[in-house]
Every structure is written in structure tokens, then in C-alpha cells.
mmCIF file with all atom_site columns, C-alpha atoms in Angstrom:
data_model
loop_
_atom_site.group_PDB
_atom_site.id
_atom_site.type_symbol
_atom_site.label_atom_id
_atom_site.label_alt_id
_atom_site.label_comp_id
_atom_site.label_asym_id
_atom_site.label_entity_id
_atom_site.label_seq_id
_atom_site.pdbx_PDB_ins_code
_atom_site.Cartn_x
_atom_site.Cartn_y
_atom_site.Cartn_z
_atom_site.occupancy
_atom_site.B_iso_or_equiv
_atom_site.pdbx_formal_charge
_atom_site.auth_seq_id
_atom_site.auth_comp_id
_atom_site.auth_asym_id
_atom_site.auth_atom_id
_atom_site.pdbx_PDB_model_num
ATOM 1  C CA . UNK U 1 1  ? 14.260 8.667  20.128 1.00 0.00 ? 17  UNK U CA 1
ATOM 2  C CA . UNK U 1 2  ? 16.097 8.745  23.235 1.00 0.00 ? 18  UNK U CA 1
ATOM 3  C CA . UNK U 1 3  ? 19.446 10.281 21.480 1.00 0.00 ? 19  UNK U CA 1
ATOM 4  C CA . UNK U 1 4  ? 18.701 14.146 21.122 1.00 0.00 ? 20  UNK U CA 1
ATOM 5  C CA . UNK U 1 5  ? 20.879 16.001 18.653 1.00 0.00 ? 21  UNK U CA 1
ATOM 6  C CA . UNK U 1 6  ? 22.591 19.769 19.105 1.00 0.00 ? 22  UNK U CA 1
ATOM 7  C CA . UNK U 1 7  ? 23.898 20.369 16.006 1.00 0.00 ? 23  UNK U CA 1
ATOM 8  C CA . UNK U 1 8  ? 21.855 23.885 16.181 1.00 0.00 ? 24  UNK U CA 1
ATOM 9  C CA . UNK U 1 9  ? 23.188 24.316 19.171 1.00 0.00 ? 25  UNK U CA 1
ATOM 10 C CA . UNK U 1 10 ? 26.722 24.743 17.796 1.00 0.00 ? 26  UNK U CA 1
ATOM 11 C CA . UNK U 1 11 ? 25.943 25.816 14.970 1.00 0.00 ? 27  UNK U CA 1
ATOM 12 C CA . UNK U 1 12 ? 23.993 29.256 16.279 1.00 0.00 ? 28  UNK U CA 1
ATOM 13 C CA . UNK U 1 13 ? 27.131 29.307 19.052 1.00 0.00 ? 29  UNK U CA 1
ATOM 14 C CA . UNK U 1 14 ? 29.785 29.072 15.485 1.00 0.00 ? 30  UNK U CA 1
ATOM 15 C CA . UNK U 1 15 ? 27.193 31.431 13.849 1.00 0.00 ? 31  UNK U CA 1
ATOM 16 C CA . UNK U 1 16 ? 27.544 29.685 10.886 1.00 0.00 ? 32  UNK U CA 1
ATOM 17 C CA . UNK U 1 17 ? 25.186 28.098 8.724  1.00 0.00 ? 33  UNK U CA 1
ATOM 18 C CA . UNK U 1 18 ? 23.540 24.607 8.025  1.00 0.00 ? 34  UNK U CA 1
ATOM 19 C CA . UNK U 1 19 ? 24.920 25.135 4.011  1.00 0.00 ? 35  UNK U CA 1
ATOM 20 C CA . UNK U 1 20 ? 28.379 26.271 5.197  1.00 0.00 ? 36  UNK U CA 1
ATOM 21 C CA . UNK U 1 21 ? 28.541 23.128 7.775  1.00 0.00 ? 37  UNK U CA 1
ATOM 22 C CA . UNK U 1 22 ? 27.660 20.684 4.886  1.00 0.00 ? 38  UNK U CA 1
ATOM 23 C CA . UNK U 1 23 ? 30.173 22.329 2.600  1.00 0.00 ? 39  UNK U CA 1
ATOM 24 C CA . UNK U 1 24 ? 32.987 22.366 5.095  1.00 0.00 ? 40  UNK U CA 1
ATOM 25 C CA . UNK U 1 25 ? 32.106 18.376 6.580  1.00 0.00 ? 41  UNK U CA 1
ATOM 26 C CA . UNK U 1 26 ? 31.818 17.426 2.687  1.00 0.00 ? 42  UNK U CA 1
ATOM 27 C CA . UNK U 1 27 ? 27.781 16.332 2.999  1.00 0.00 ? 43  UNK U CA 1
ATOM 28 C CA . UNK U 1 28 ? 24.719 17.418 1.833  1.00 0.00 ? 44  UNK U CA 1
ATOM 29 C CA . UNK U 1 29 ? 22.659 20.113 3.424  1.00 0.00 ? 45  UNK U CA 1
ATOM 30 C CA . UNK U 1 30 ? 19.432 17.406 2.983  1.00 0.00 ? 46  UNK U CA 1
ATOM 31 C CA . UNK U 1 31 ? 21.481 15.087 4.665  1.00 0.00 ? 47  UNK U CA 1
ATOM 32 C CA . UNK U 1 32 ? 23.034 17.371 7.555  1.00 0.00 ? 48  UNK U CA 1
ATOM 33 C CA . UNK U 1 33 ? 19.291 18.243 7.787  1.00 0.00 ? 49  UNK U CA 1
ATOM 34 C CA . UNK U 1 34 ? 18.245 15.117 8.527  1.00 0.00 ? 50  UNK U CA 1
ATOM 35 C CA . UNK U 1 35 ? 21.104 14.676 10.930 1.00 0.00 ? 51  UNK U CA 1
ATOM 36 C CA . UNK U 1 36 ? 20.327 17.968 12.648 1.00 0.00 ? 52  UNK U CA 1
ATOM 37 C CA . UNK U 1 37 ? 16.540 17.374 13.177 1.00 0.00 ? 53  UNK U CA 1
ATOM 38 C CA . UNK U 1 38 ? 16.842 14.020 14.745 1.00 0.00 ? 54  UNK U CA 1
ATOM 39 C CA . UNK U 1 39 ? 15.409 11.765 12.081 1.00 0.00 ? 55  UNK U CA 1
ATOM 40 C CA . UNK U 1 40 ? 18.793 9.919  11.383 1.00 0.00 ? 56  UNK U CA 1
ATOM 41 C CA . UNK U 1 41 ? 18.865 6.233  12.335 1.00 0.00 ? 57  UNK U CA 1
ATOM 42 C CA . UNK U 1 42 ? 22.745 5.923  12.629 1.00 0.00 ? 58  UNK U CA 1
ATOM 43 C CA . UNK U 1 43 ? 26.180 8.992  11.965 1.00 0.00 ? 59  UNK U CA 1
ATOM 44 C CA . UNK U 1 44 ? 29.383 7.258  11.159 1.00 0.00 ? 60  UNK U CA 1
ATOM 45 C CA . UNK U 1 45 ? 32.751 7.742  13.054 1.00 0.00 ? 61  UNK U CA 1
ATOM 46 C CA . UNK U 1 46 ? 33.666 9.977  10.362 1.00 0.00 ? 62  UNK U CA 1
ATOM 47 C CA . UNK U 1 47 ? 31.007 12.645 10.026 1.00 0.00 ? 63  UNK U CA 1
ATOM 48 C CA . UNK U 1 48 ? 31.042 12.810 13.551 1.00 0.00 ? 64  UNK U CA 1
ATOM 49 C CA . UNK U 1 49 ? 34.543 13.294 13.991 1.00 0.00 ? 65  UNK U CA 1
ATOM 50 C CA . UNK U 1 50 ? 34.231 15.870 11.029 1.00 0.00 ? 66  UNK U CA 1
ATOM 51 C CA . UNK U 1 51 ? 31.620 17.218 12.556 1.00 0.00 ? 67  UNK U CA 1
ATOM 52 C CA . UNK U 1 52 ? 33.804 18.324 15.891 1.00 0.00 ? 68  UNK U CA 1
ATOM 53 C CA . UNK U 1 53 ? 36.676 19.045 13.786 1.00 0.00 ? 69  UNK U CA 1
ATOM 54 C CA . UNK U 1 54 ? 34.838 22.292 11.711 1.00 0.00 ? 70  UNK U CA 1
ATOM 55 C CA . UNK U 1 55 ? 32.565 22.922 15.316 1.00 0.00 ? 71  UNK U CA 1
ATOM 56 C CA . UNK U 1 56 ? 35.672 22.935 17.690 1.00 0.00 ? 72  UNK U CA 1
ATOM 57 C CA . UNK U 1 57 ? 33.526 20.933 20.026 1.00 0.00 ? 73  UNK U CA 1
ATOM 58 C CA . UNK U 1 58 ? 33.052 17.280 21.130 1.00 0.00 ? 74  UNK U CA 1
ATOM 59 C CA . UNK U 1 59 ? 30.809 14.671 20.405 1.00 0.00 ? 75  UNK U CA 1
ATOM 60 C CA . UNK U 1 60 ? 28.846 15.479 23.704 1.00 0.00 ? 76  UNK U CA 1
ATOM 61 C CA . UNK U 1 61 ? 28.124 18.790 22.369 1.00 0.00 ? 77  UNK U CA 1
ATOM 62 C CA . UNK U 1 62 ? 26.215 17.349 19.687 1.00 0.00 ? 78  UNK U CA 1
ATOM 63 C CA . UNK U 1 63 ? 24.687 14.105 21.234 1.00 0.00 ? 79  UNK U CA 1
ATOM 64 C CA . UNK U 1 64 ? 22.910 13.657 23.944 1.00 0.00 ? 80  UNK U CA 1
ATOM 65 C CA . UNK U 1 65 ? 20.892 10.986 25.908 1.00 0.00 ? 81  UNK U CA 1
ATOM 66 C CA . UNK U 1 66 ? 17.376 11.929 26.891 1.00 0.00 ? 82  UNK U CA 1
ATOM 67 C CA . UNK U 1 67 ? 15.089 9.167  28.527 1.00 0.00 ? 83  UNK U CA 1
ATOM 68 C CA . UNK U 1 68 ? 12.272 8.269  26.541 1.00 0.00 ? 84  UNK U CA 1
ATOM 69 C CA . UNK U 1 69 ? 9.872  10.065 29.193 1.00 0.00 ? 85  UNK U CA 1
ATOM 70 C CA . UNK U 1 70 ? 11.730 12.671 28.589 1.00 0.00 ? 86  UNK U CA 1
ATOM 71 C CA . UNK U 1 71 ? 11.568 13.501 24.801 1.00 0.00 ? 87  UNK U CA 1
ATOM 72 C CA . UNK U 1 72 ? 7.629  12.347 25.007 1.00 0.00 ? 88  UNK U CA 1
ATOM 73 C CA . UNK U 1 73 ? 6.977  15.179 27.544 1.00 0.00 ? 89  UNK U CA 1
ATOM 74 C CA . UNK U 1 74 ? 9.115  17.413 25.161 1.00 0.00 ? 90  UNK U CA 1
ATOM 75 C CA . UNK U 1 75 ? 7.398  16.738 21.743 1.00 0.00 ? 91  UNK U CA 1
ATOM 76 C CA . UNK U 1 76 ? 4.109  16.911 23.632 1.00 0.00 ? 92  UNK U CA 1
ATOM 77 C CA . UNK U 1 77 ? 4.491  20.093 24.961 1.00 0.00 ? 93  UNK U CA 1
ATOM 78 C CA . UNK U 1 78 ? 5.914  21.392 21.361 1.00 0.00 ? 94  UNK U CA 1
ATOM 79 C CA . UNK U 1 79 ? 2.817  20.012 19.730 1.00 0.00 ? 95  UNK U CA 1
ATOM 80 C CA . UNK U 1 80 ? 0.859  21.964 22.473 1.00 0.00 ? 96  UNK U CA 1
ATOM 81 C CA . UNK U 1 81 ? 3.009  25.102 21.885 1.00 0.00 ? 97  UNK U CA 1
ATOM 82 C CA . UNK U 1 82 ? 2.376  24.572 18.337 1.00 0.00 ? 98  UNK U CA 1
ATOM 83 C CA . UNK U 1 83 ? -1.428 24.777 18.263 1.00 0.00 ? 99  UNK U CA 1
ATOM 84 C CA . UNK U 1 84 ? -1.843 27.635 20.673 1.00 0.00 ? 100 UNK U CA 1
ATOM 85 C CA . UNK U 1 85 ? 0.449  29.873 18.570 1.00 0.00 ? 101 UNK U CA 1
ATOM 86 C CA . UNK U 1 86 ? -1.607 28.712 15.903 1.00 0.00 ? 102 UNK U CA 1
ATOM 87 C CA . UNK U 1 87 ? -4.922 29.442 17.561 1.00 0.00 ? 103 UNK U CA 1
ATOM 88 C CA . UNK U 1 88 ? -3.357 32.825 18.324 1.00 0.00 ? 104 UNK U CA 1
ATOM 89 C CA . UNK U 1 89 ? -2.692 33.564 15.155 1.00 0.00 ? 105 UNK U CA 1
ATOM 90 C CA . UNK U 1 90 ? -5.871 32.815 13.771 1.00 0.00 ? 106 UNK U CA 1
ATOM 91 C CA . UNK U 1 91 ? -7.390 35.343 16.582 1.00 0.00 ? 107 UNK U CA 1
#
């Protein structure tokens, strides 16, 4: 997805954590989660604006546009990170 989200971003910055945010925005950790990792399909008005409010940022600290080439490079090279660390620790 083209829109990458920083919510951990601000949150290690705030040095607060994922339960607290949910708590203080007045969501669910699951669904903050699913916010946080990218995997949500739309964020209303609302929980973004709440979302600034407790982070004492702006909505450009937590969105971003990435082109597509981009974030295919990106998960790529995770995915590559991912199985050498694994083949290391199997070594």
C-alpha cells in the first residue's frame, strides 16, 4: 500500500505505549494494531484527529505517501532481512 503509517514512530518518540495510546484515543489496542501495522483500509477524521491530539503531532507525522516501487523494494528487502537472521540463527 502506497500510504505508510508512523504511529511507532511517535509513539517510541512519546515513549508511551500501544495500550496507553488506545486507552487515551478511546480504541482498542487490536484495532490501533491494525492501524499501526499498515493493514487498515480506511482511519476516520476522528481517530486521526485524536490521534494528533494525545501524540502532539500532525497528521504528516503519522501518514505518509510512499510510491508503490517504493514499499515493494522495502518489504522485499525485510523478507530478505528476515530469512538471513533466520539462517543465522539456525547456525
Amino acid at each position: 500500500m502506497p500510504i505508510a503509517v508512523d504511529i511507532d514512530v511517535m509513539l517510541a518518540r512519546r515513549k508511551m505505549s500501544v495500550g496507553e495510546l488506545a486507552d487515551r484515543i478511546g480504541i482498542t489496542p487490536a484495532n490501533l494494531a491494525v492501524l499501526k501495522n499498515g493493514r487498515a483500509k480506511a482511519v476516520r477524521f476522528a481517530t486521526l484527529a485524536a490521534l494528533c491530539e494525545v501524540l502532539a503531532c500532525q497528521p504528516g507525522d503519522l501518514l505518509r505517501w510512499e510510491a508503490e516501487a517504493e514499499a515493494e523494494a522495502e518489504a522485499e528487502g525485510d523478507a530478505e532481512a528476515d530469512a538471513e537472521a533466520a539462517d543465522t540463527a539456525v547456525e
